[in-house]
């Protein structure tokens, strides 16, 4: 498979005091390679409630490919491709919001709960180049998923 034109992928979610930490962790692990380390940072909400921030940065090309391949399970994958111009910033970052509840259930859906941020390679570092690269890699991964 060709090189993945992403420097890294960051995934982040919050575990609120009313949520089960193991379930939230499992939702995040839905997108990560096996035995991937999740960072935990404890914080405090406005009213003093505990908020646990769970995050992972994926930098290895094979691991990035794994995370991206999980997105091909999106029912709205074609919509995602069509929205890339809106989802890639001037800083060449691709942003998605993924549904945490769906991820816990083993599904992949756009929604709230998990923030997906990827730094897209682009030379020169222009949004248009980043959009092209993101579209190419996502389209290639979708085609590979259909072939297998």
mmCIF file of C-alpha atoms in Angstrom:
data_model
loop_
_atom_site.group_PDB
_atom_site.id
_atom_site.type_symbol
_atom_site.label_atom_id
_atom_site.label_comp_id
_atom_site.label_asym_id
_atom_site.label_seq_id
_atom_site.Cartn_x
_atom_site.Cartn_y
_atom_site.Cartn_z
ATOM 1 C CA UNK A 1 0.000 0.000 0.000
ATOM 2 C CA UNK A 2 1.312 3.509 -0.745
ATOM 3 C CA UNK A 3 2.609 5.864 1.898
ATOM 4 C CA UNK A 4 -0.007 7.433 4.172
ATOM 5 C CA UNK A 5 0.087 11.235 3.744
ATOM 6 C CA UNK A 6 -0.595 11.966 7.413
ATOM 7 C CA UNK A 7 1.928 12.979 10.026
ATOM 8 C CA UNK A 8 -0.258 11.753 12.893
ATOM 9 C CA UNK A 9 -3.806 11.139 14.090
ATOM 10 C CA UNK A 10 -5.020 12.327 17.496
ATOM 11 C CA UNK A 11 -8.099 10.792 19.087
ATOM 12 C CA UNK A 12 -9.568 12.312 22.241
ATOM 13 C CA UNK A 13 -12.662 11.843 24.365
ATOM 14 C CA UNK A 14 -13.899 12.838 27.793
ATOM 15 C CA UNK A 15 -15.117 10.489 30.492
ATOM 16 C CA UNK A 16 -17.510 12.352 32.744
ATOM 17 C CA UNK A 17 -18.301 11.380 36.330
ATOM 18 C CA UNK A 18 -21.598 9.835 35.170
ATOM 19 C CA UNK A 19 -19.868 7.536 32.650
ATOM 20 C CA UNK A 20 -18.129 4.200 33.092
ATOM 21 C CA UNK A 21 -14.421 4.682 32.367
ATOM 22 C CA UNK A 22 -14.008 1.181 30.913
ATOM 23 C CA UNK A 23 -16.849 1.758 28.430
ATOM 24 C CA UNK A 24 -15.446 5.109 27.332
ATOM 25 C CA UNK A 25 -11.996 3.551 26.935
ATOM 26 C CA UNK A 26 -13.505 0.724 24.867
ATOM 27 C CA UNK A 27 -15.183 3.301 22.611
ATOM 28 C CA UNK A 28 -11.819 4.953 21.957
ATOM 29 C CA UNK A 29 -10.098 1.591 21.463
ATOM 30 C CA UNK A 30 -12.593 0.852 18.654
ATOM 31 C CA UNK A 31 -10.427 3.006 16.386
ATOM 32 C CA UNK A 32 -6.965 2.082 17.661
ATOM 33 C CA UNK A 33 -4.624 -0.824 16.879
ATOM 34 C CA UNK A 34 -4.513 -3.623 19.447
ATOM 35 C CA UNK A 35 -2.810 -2.873 22.748
ATOM 36 C CA UNK A 36 -2.380 0.813 21.902
ATOM 37 C CA UNK A 37 -1.567 2.991 24.903
ATOM 38 C CA UNK A 38 -4.181 5.543 25.924
ATOM 39 C CA UNK A 39 -3.095 8.656 27.830
ATOM 40 C CA UNK A 40 -5.202 9.660 30.844
ATOM 41 C CA UNK A 41 -5.360 13.144 32.303
ATOM 42 C CA UNK A 42 -7.675 13.945 35.173
ATOM 43 C CA UNK A 43 -9.348 17.326 35.140
ATOM 44 C CA UNK A 44 -12.119 19.096 36.960
ATOM 45 C CA UNK A 45 -15.375 20.458 35.594
ATOM 46 C CA UNK A 46 -16.870 23.858 36.353
ATOM 47 C CA UNK A 47 -18.789 22.462 39.330
ATOM 48 C CA UNK A 48 -15.886 20.431 40.697
ATOM 49 C CA UNK A 49 -16.879 17.170 39.040
ATOM 50 C CA UNK A 50 -14.143 14.825 37.817
ATOM 51 C CA UNK A 51 -13.507 14.696 34.072
ATOM 52 C CA UNK A 52 -11.029 12.183 32.689
ATOM 53 C CA UNK A 53 -9.508 13.062 29.328
ATOM 54 C CA UNK A 54 -8.580 9.956 27.332
ATOM 55 C CA UNK A 55 -6.399 10.466 24.281
ATOM 56 C CA UNK A 56 -4.052 8.719 21.890
ATOM 57 C CA UNK A 57 -1.632 9.976 19.256
ATOM 58 C CA UNK A 58 -0.953 7.575 16.411
ATOM 59 C CA UNK A 59 2.216 8.330 14.411
ATOM 60 C CA UNK A 60 3.426 5.046 12.932
ATOM 61 C CA UNK A 61 2.256 4.711 9.290
ATOM 62 C CA UNK A 62 0.761 1.225 9.783
ATOM 63 C CA UNK A 63 -1.101 2.388 12.892
ATOM 64 C CA UNK A 64 -2.363 5.518 11.099
ATOM 65 C CA UNK A 65 -3.538 3.285 8.250
ATOM 66 C CA UNK A 66 -5.397 1.133 10.798
ATOM 67 C CA UNK A 67 -7.172 4.143 12.322
ATOM 68 C CA UNK A 68 -8.122 5.492 8.887
ATOM 69 C CA UNK A 69 -9.364 2.097 7.756
ATOM 70 C CA UNK A 70 -11.849 2.176 10.641
ATOM 71 C CA UNK A 71 -13.442 5.235 9.026
ATOM 72 C CA UNK A 72 -14.336 3.186 5.950
ATOM 73 C CA UNK A 73 -17.049 1.584 8.114
ATOM 74 C CA UNK A 74 -18.861 4.929 8.173
ATOM 75 C CA UNK A 75 -22.290 4.674 6.597
ATOM 76 C CA UNK A 76 -21.822 8.291 5.475
ATOM 77 C CA UNK A 77 -18.336 7.688 4.026
ATOM 78 C CA UNK A 78 -19.218 9.306 0.677
ATOM 79 C CA UNK A 79 -20.547 12.329 2.551
ATOM 80 C CA UNK A 80 -17.282 12.517 4.498
ATOM 81 C CA UNK A 81 -15.311 12.585 1.221
ATOM 82 C CA UNK A 82 -17.627 15.293 -0.152
ATOM 83 C CA UNK A 83 -17.174 17.414 2.993
ATOM 84 C CA UNK A 84 -13.367 17.300 3.096
ATOM 85 C CA UNK A 85 -13.056 20.926 1.998
ATOM 86 C CA UNK A 86 -15.051 21.905 5.100
ATOM 87 C CA UNK A 87 -13.266 19.443 7.381
ATOM 88 C CA UNK A 88 -9.662 20.386 6.498
ATOM 89 C CA UNK A 89 -8.336 23.611 8.021
ATOM 90 C CA UNK A 90 -5.904 26.138 6.604
ATOM 91 C CA UNK A 91 -3.303 24.445 8.869
ATOM 92 C CA UNK A 92 -3.810 21.186 6.929
ATOM 93 C CA UNK A 93 -5.624 19.440 9.783
ATOM 94 C CA UNK A 94 -8.535 17.095 9.175
ATOM 95 C CA UNK A 95 -11.207 17.201 11.886
ATOM 96 C CA UNK A 96 -14.033 14.759 12.544
ATOM 97 C CA UNK A 97 -16.385 14.184 15.445
ATOM 98 C CA UNK A 98 -17.263 10.540 15.995
ATOM 99 C CA UNK A 99 -20.153 9.132 17.991
ATOM 100 C CA UNK A 100 -18.844 7.758 21.291
ATOM 101 C CA UNK A 101 -21.947 5.648 22.012
ATOM 102 C CA UNK A 102 -21.859 4.069 18.540
ATOM 103 C CA UNK A 103 -18.138 3.329 18.952
ATOM 104 C CA UNK A 104 -18.802 1.548 22.233
ATOM 105 C CA UNK A 105 -21.289 -0.620 20.351
ATOM 106 C CA UNK A 106 -18.663 -1.444 17.709
ATOM 107 C CA UNK A 107 -20.100 0.911 15.079
ATOM 108 C CA UNK A 108 -18.551 3.924 13.380
ATOM 109 C CA UNK A 109 -20.711 7.018 12.988
ATOM 110 C CA UNK A 110 -20.277 10.748 12.836
ATOM 111 C CA UNK A 111 -21.607 12.404 15.973
ATOM 112 C CA UNK A 112 -20.425 13.652 19.327
ATOM 113 C CA UNK A 113 -18.003 12.301 21.852
ATOM 114 C CA UNK A 114 -14.718 11.468 20.120
ATOM 115 C CA UNK A 115 -12.598 14.092 18.410
ATOM 116 C CA UNK A 116 -10.489 12.882 15.481
ATOM 117 C CA UNK A 117 -7.737 15.243 14.331
ATOM 118 C CA UNK A 118 -5.161 14.339 11.689
ATOM 119 C CA UNK A 119 -2.293 16.425 10.383
ATOM 120 C CA UNK A 120 -2.316 15.971 6.604
ATOM 121 C CA UNK A 121 0.952 16.153 4.679
ATOM 122 C CA UNK A 122 0.891 18.809 1.985
ATOM 123 C CA UNK A 123 3.819 20.302 0.087
ATOM 124 C CA UNK A 124 3.505 23.211 -0.098
ATOM 125 C CA UNK A 125 1.416 23.359 3.069
ATOM 126 C CA UNK A 126 -1.780 24.633 1.498
ATOM 127 C CA UNK A 127 -5.328 23.582 2.294
ATOM 128 C CA UNK A 128 -6.058 22.576 -1.315
ATOM 129 C CA UNK A 129 -3.115 20.134 -1.330
ATOM 130 C CA UNK A 130 -4.151 18.732 2.040
ATOM 131 C CA UNK A 131 -7.724 18.168 0.823
ATOM 132 C CA UNK A 132 -6.417 16.344 -2.269
ATOM 133 C CA UNK A 133 -4.136 14.129 -0.159
ATOM 134 C CA UNK A 134 -6.869 13.345 2.367
ATOM 135 C CA UNK A 135 -9.323 12.486 -0.405
ATOM 136 C CA UNK A 136 -6.796 10.245 -2.134
ATOM 137 C CA UNK A 137 -5.877 8.261 0.984
ATOM 138 C CA UNK A 138 -9.490 7.834 2.131
ATOM 139 C CA UNK A 139 -10.631 6.782 -1.340
ATOM 140 C CA UNK A 140 -7.756 4.292 -1.617
ATOM 141 C CA UNK A 141 -8.546 2.806 1.810
ATOM 142 C CA UNK A 142 -12.241 2.497 0.921
ATOM 143 C CA UNK A 143 -11.356 0.694 -2.320
ATOM 144 C CA UNK A 144 -9.002 -1.634 -0.425
ATOM 145 C CA UNK A 145 -11.751 -2.372 2.141
ATOM 146 C CA UNK A 146 -14.187 -3.280 -0.640
ATOM 147 C CA UNK A 147 -11.638 -5.573 -2.285
ATOM 148 C CA UNK A 148 -11.065 -7.550 0.908
#
